PDB file of C-alpha atoms in Angstrom:
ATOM      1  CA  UNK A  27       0.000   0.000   0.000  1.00  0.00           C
ATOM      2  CA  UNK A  28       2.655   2.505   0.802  1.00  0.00           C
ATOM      3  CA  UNK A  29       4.460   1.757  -2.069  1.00  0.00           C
ATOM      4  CA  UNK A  30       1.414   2.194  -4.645  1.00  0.00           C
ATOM      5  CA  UNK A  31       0.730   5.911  -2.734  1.00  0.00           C
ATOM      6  CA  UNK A  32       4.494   6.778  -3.101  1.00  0.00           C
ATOM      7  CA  UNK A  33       4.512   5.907  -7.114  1.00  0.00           C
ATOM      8  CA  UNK A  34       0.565   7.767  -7.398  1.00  0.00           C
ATOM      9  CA  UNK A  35       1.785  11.066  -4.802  1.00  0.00           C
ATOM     10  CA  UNK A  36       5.243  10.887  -5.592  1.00  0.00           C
ATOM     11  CA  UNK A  37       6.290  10.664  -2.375  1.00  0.00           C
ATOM     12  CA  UNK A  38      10.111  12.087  -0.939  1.00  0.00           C
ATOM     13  CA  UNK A  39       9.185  13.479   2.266  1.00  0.00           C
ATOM     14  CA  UNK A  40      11.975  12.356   4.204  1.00  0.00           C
ATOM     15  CA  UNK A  41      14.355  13.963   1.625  1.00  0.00           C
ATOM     16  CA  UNK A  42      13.068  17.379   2.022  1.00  0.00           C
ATOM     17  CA  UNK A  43      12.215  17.216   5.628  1.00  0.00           C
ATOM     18  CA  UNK A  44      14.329  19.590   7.408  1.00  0.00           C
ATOM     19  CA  UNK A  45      16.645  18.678  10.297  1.00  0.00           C
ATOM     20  CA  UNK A  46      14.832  20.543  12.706  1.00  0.00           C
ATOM     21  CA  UNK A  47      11.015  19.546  12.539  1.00  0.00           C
ATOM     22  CA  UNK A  48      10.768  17.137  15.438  1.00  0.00           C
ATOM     23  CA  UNK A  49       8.190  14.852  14.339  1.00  0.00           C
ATOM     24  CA  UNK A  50       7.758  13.406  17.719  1.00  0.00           C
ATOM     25  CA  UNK A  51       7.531  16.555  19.084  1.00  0.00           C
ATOM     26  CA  UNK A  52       4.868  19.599  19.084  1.00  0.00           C
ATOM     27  CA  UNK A  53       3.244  18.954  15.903  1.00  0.00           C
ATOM     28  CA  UNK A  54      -0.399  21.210  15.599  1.00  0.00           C
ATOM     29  CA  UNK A  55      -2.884  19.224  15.577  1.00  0.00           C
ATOM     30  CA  UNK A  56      -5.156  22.058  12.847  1.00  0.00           C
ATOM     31  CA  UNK A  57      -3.435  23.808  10.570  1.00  0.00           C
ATOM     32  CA  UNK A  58      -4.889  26.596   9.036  1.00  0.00           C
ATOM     33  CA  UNK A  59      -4.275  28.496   6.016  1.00  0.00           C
ATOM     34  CA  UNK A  60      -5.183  31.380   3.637  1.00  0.00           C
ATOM     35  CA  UNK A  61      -4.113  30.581   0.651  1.00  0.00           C
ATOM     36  CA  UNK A  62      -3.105  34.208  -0.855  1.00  0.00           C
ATOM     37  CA  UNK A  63      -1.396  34.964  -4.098  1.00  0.00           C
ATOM     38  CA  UNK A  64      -2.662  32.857  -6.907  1.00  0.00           C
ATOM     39  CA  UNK A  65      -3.716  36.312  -9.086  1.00  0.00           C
ATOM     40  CA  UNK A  66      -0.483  37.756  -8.784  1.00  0.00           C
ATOM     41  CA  UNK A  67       1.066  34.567  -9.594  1.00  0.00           C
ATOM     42  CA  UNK A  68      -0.792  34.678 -12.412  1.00  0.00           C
ATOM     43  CA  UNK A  69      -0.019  38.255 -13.368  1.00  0.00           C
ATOM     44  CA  UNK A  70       3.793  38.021 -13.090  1.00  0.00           C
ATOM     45  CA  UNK A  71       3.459  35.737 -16.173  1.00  0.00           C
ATOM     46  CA  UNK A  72       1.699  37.963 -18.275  1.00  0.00           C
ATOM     47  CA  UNK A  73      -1.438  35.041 -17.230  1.00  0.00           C
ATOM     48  CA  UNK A  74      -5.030  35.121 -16.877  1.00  0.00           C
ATOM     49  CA  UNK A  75      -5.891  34.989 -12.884  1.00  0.00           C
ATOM     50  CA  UNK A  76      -7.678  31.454 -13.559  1.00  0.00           C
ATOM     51  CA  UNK A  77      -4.263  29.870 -14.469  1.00  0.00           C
ATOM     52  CA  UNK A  78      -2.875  31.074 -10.878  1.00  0.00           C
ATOM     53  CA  UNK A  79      -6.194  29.306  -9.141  1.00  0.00           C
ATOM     54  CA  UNK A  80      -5.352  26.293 -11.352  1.00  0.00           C
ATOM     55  CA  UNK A  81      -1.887  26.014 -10.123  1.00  0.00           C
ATOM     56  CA  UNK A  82      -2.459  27.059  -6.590  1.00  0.00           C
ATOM     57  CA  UNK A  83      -4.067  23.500  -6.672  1.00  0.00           C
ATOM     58  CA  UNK A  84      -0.733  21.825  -7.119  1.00  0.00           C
ATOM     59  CA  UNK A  85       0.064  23.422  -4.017  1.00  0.00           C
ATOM     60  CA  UNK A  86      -2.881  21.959  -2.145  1.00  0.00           C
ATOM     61  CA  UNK A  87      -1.585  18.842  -2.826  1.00  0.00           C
ATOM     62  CA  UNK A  88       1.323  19.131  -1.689  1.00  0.00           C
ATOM     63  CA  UNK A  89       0.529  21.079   1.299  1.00  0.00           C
ATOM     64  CA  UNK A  90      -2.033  18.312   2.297  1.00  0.00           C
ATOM     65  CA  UNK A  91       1.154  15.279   1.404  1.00  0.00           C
ATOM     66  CA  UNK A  92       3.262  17.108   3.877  1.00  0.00           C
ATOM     67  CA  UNK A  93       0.585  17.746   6.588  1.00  0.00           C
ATOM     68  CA  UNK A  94      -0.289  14.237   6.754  1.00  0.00           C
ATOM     69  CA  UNK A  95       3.246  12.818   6.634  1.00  0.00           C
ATOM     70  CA  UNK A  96       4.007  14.611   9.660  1.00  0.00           C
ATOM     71  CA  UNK A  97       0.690  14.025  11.794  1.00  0.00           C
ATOM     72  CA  UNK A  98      -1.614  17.064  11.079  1.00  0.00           C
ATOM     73  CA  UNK A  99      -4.842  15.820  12.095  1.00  0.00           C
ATOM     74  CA  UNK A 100      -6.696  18.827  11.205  1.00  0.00           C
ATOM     75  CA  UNK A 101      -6.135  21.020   8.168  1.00  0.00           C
ATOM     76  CA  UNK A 102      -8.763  24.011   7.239  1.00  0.00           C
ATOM     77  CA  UNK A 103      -8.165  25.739   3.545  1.00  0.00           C
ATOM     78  CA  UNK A 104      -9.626  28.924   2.881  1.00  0.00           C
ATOM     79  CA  UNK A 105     -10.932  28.117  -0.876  1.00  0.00           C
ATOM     80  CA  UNK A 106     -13.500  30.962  -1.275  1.00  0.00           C
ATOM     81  CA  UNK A 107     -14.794  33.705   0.688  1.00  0.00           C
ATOM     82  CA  UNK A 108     -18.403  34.854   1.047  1.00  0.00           C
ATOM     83  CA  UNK A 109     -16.610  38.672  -0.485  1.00  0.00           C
ATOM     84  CA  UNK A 110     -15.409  36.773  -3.197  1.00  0.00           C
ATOM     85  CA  UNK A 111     -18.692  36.684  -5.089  1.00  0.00           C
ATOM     86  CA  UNK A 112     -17.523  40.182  -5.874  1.00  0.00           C
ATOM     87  CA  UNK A 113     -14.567  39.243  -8.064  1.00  0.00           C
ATOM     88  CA  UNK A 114     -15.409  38.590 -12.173  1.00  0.00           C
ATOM     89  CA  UNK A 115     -18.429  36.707 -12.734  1.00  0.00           C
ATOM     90  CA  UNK A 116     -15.809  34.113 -15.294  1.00  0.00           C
ATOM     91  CA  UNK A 117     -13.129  34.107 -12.137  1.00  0.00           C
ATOM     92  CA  UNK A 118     -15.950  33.312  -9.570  1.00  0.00           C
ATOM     93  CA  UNK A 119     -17.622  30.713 -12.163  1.00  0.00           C
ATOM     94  CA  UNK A 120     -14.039  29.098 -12.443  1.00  0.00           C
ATOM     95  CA  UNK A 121     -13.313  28.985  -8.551  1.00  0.00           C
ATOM     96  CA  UNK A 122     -16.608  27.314  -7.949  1.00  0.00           C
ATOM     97  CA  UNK A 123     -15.467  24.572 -11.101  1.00  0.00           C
ATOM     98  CA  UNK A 124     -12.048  24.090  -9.051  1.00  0.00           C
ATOM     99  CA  UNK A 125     -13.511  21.807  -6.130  1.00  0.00           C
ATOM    100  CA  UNK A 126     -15.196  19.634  -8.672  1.00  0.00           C
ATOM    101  CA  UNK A 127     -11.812  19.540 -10.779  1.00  0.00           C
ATOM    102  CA  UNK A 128      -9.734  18.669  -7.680  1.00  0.00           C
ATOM    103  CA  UNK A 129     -11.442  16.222  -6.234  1.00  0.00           C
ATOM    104  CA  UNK A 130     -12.146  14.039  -9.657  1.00  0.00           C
ATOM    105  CA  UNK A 131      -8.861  13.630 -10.160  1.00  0.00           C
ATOM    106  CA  UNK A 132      -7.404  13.280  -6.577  1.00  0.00           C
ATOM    107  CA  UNK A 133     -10.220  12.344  -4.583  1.00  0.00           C
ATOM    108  CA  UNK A 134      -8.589   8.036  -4.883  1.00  0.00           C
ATOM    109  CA  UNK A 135      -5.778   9.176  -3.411  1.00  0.00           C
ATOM    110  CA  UNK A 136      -7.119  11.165  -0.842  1.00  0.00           C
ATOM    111  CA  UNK A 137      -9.207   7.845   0.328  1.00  0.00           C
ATOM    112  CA  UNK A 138      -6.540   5.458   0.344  1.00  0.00           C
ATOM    113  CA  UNK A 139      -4.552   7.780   2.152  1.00  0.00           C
ATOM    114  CA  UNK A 140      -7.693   7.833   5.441  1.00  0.00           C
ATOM    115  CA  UNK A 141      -8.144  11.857   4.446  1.00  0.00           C
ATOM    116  CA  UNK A 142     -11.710  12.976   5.772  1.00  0.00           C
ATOM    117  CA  UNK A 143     -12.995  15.778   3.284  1.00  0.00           C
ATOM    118  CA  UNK A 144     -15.476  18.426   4.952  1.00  0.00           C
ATOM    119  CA  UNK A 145     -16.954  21.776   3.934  1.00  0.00           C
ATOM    120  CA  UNK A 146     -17.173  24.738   6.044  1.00  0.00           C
ATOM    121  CA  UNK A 147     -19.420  27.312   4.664  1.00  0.00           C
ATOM    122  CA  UNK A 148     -22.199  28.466   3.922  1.00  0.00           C
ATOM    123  CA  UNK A 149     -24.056  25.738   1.523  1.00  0.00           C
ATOM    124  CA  UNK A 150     -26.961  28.131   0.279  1.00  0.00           C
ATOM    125  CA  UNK A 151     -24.971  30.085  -2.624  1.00  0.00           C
ATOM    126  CA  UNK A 152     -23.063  27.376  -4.523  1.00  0.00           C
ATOM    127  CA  UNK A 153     -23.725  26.106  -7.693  1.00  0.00           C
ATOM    128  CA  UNK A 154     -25.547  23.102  -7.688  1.00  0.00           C
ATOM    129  CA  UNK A 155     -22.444  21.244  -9.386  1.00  0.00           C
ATOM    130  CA  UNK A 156     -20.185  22.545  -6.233  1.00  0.00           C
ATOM    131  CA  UNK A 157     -22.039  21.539  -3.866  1.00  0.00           C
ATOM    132  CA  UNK A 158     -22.551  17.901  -5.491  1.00  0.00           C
ATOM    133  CA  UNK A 159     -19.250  17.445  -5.537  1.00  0.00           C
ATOM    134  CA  UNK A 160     -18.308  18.204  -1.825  1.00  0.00           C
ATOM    135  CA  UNK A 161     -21.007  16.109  -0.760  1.00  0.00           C
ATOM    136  CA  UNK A 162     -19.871  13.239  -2.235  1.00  0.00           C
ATOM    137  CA  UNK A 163     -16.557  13.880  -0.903  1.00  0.00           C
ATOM    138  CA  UNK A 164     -17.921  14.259   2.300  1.00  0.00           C
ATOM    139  CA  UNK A 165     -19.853  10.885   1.913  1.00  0.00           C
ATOM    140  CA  UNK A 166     -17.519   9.323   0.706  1.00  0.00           C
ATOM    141  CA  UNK A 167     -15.074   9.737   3.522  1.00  0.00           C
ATOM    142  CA  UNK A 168     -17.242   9.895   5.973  1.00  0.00           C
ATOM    143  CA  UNK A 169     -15.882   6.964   7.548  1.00  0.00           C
ATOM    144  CA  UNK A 170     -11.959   7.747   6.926  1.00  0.00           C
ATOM    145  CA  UNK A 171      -9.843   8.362  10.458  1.00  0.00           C
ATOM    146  CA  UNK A 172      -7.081  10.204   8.674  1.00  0.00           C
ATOM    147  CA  UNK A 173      -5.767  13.713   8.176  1.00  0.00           C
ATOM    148  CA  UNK A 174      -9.684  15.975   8.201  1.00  0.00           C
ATOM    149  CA  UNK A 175      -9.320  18.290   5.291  1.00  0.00           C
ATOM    150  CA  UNK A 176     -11.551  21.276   5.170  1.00  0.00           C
ATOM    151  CA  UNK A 177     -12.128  23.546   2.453  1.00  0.00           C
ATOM    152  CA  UNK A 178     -13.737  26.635   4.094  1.00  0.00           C
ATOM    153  CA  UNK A 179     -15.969  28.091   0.664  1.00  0.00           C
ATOM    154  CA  UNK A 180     -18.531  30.920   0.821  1.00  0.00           C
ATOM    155  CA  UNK A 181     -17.157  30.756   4.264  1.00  0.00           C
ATOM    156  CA  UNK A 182     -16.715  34.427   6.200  1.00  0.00           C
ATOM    157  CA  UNK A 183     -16.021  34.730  10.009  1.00  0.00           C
ATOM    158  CA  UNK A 184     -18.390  37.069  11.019  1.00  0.00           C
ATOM    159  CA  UNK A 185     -21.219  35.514   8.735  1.00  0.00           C
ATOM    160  CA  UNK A 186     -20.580  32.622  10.672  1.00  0.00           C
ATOM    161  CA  UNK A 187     -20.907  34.526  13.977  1.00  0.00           C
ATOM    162  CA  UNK A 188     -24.140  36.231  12.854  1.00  0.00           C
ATOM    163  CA  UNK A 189     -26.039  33.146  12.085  1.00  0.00           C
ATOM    164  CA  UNK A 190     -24.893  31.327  15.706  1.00  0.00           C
ATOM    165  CA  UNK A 191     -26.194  34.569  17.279  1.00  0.00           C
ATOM    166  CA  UNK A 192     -29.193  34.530  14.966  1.00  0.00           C
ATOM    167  CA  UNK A 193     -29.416  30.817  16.164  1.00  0.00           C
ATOM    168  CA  UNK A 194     -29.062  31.035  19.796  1.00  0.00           C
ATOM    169  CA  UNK A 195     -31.612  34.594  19.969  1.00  0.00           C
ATOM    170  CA  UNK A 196     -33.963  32.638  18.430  1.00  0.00           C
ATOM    171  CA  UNK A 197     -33.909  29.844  21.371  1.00  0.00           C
ATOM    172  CA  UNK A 198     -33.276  32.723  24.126  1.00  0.00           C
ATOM    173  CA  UNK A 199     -36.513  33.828  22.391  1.00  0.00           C
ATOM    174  CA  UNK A 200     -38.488  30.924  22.411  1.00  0.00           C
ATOM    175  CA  UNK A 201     -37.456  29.615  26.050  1.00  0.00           C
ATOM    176  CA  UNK A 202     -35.226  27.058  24.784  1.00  0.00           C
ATOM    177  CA  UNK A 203     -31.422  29.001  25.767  1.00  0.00           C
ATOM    178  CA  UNK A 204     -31.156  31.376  28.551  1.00  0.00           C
ATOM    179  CA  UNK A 205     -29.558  33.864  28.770  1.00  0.00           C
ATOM    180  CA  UNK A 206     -26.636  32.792  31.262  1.00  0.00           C
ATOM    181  CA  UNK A 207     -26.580  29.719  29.119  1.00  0.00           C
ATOM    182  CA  UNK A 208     -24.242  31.628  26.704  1.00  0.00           C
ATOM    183  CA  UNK A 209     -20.834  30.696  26.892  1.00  0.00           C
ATOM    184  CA  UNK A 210     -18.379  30.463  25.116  1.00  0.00           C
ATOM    185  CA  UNK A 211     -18.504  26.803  24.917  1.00  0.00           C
ATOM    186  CA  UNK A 212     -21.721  27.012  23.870  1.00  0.00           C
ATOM    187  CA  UNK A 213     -21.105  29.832  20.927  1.00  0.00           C
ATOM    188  CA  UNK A 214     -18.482  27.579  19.768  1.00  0.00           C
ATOM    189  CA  UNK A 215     -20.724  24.369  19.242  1.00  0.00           C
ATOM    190  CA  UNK A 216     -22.630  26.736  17.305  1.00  0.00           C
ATOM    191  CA  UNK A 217     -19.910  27.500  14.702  1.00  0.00           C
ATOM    192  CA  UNK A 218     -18.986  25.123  11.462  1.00  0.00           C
ATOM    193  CA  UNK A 219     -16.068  24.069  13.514  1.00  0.00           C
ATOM    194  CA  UNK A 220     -18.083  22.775  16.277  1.00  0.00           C
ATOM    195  CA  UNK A 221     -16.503  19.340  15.953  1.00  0.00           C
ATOM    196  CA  UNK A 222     -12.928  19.814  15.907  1.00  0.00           C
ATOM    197  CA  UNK A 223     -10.393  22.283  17.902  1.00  0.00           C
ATOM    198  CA  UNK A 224      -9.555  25.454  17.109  1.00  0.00           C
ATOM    199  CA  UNK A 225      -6.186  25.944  14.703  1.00  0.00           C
ATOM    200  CA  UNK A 226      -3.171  25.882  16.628  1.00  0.00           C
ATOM    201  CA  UNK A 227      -1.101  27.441  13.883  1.00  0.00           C
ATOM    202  CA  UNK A 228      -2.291  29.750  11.031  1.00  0.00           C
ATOM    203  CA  UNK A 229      -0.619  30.065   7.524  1.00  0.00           C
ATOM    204  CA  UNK A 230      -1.103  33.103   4.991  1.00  0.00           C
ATOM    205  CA  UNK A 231       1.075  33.492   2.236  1.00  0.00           C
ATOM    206  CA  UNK A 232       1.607  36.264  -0.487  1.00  0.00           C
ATOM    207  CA  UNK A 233       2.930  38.649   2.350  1.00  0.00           C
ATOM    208  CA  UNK A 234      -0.639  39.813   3.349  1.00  0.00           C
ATOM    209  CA  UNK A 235      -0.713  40.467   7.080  1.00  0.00           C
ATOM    210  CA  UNK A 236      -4.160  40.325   7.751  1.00  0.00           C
ATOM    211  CA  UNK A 237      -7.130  37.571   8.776  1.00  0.00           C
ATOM    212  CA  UNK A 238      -9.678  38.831   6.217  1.00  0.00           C
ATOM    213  CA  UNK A 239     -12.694  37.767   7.990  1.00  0.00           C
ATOM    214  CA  UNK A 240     -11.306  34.241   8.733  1.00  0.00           C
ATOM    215  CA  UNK A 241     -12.086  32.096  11.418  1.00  0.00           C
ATOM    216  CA  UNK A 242     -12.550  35.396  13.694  1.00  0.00           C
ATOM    217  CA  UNK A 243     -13.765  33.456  17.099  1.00  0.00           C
ATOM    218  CA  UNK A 244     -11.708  30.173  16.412  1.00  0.00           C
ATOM    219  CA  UNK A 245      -7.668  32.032  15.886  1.00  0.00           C
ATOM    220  CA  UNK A 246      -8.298  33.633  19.479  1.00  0.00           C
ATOM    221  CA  UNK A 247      -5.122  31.832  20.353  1.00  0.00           C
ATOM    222  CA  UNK A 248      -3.926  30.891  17.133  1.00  0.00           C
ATOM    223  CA  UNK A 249       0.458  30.921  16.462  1.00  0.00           C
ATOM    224  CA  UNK A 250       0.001  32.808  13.448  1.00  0.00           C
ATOM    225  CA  UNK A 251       2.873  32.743  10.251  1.00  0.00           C
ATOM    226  CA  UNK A 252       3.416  35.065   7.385  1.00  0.00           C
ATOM    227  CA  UNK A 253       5.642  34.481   4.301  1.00  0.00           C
ATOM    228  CA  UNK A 254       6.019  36.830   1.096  1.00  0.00           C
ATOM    229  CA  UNK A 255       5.477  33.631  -0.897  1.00  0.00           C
ATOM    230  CA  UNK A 256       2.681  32.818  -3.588  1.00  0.00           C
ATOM    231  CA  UNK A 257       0.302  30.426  -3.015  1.00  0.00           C
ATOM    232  CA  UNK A 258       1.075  28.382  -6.362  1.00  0.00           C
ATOM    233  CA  UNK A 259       4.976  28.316  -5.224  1.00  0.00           C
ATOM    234  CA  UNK A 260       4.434  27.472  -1.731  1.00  0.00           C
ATOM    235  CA  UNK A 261       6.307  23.802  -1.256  1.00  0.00           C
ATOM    236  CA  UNK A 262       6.415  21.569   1.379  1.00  0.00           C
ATOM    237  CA  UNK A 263       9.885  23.166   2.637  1.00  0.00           C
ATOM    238  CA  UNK A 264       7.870  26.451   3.176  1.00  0.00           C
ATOM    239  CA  UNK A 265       5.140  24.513   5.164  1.00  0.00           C
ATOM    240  CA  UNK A 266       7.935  22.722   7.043  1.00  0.00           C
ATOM    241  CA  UNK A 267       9.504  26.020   7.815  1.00  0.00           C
ATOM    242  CA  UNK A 268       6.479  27.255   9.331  1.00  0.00           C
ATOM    243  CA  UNK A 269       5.991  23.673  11.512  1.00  0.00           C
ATOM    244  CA  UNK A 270       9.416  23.810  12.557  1.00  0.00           C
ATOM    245  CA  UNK A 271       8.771  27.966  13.816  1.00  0.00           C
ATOM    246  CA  UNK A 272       5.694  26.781  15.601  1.00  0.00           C
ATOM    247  CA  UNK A 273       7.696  24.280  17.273  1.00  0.00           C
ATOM    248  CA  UNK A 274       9.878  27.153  18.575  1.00  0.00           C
ATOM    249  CA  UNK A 275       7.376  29.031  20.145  1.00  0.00           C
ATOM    250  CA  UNK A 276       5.617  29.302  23.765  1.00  0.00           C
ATOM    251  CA  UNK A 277       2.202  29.087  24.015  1.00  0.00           C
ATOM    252  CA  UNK A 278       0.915  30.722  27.335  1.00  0.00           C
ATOM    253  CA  UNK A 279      -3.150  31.550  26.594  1.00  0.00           C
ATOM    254  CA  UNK A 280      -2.209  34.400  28.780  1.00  0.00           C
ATOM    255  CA  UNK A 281      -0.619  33.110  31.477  1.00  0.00           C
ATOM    256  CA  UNK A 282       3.060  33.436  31.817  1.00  0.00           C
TER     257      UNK A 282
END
């Protein structure tokens, strides 16, 4: 089995793998990551934007290789905002092609290798041919106790916030919540993340310094990690360097 995934994924991990990363030591257990860049990717080579989003895929694969090599149990992708519907209707129409695309052709692997595919997001917007396609992903690895990949699309943080509070004034209202009841505990098992932890490390590339209405409640405590590099030439070495600078770091939660 390992064997056939090496010759299908091309597999040289432990070639790359720098010295330092200490697999048996504090590896996050979610990874996050904006995935920033692909236009201007795109635009340094005289390229329509759409070829950057088609090779920032490349780079999900990889990412996703390296992040399960190494342990990752959790890895969120931001794929598509819910202010991206602003971009050009042909861009938008070619993002919401792109989960269909990548998951026809690497969806086998993806199986064989125990990955869980989820979608976190708001479901209500997407093309009926997006949506399909998730959904079987999600069925179809339903079951998997791998890496959990999820592709946060039409996602925004404080959409996501409005509709728990929407949620939870709505049982407040009807005698179901009171008021007291509202911790944070409980806004959190109102989020899409309500399953799994919050990131322990977040990844944006393209030199952006910013969140952009990402995860807003869930990187309270987040290690967060910037690089100037584009999305479509981020390599497992760059996702390695930011594992090994994680590894570096104390986490207090505001102690000391």
């Amino acid at each position: 089995m390992l064997e056939h995934l090496a010759r299908k994924w091309g597999r040289k991990e432990k070639q790359t793998e720098p010295a330092e990363l200490d697999r048996s030591g504090k590896i996050p257990e979610h990874v996050a990551i904006i995935m920033d860049g692909n236009g201007r990717w795109a635009n340094k080579r005289s390229l329509p934007r759409v070829a950057g989003h088609r090779a920032g895929m490349k780079a999900v694969k990889e990412v996703v290789k390296a992040a399960d090599e190494i342990g990752v149990r959790y890895m969120t992708m931001y794929a598509f905002s819910t202010e991206n519907w602003k971009r050009p209707r042909d861009e938008v129409d070619f993002l919401m092609k792109l989960p269909q695309e990548f998951l026809s052709t690497e969806l086998d692997e993806l199986i064989e290798r125990g990955v869980r595919i989820r979608m976190l997001g708001s479901k209500n917007e997407l093309p009926s041919h997006t949506l399909k396609a998730l959904l079987e992903a999600e069925e179809k690895t339903k079951d998997n106790s791998g890496l959990q990949l999820n592709f946060a699309l039409n996602y925004g943080g404080r959409d996501e916030l409005a509709k728990a509070f929407s949620e939870m004034a709505a049982q407040v209202k009807a005698g179901e919540l009171q008021p007291e009841q509202l911790t944070e505990e409980l806004i959190s098992s109102y989020l899409y993340t309500s399953e799994i932890p919050d990131p322990d490390l977040l990844i944006r590339t393209s030199g952006e310094i910013r969140l952009s209405n990402f995860m807003l409640w869930q990187l309270a405590y987040t290690e967060l990690w910037f690089t100037d590099v584009l999305w479509p030439d981020f390599t497992r070495e760059h996702f390695y360097q930011a594992i090994v600078e994680y590894q570096g770091r104390a986490r207090r939660y505001g102690a000391v």
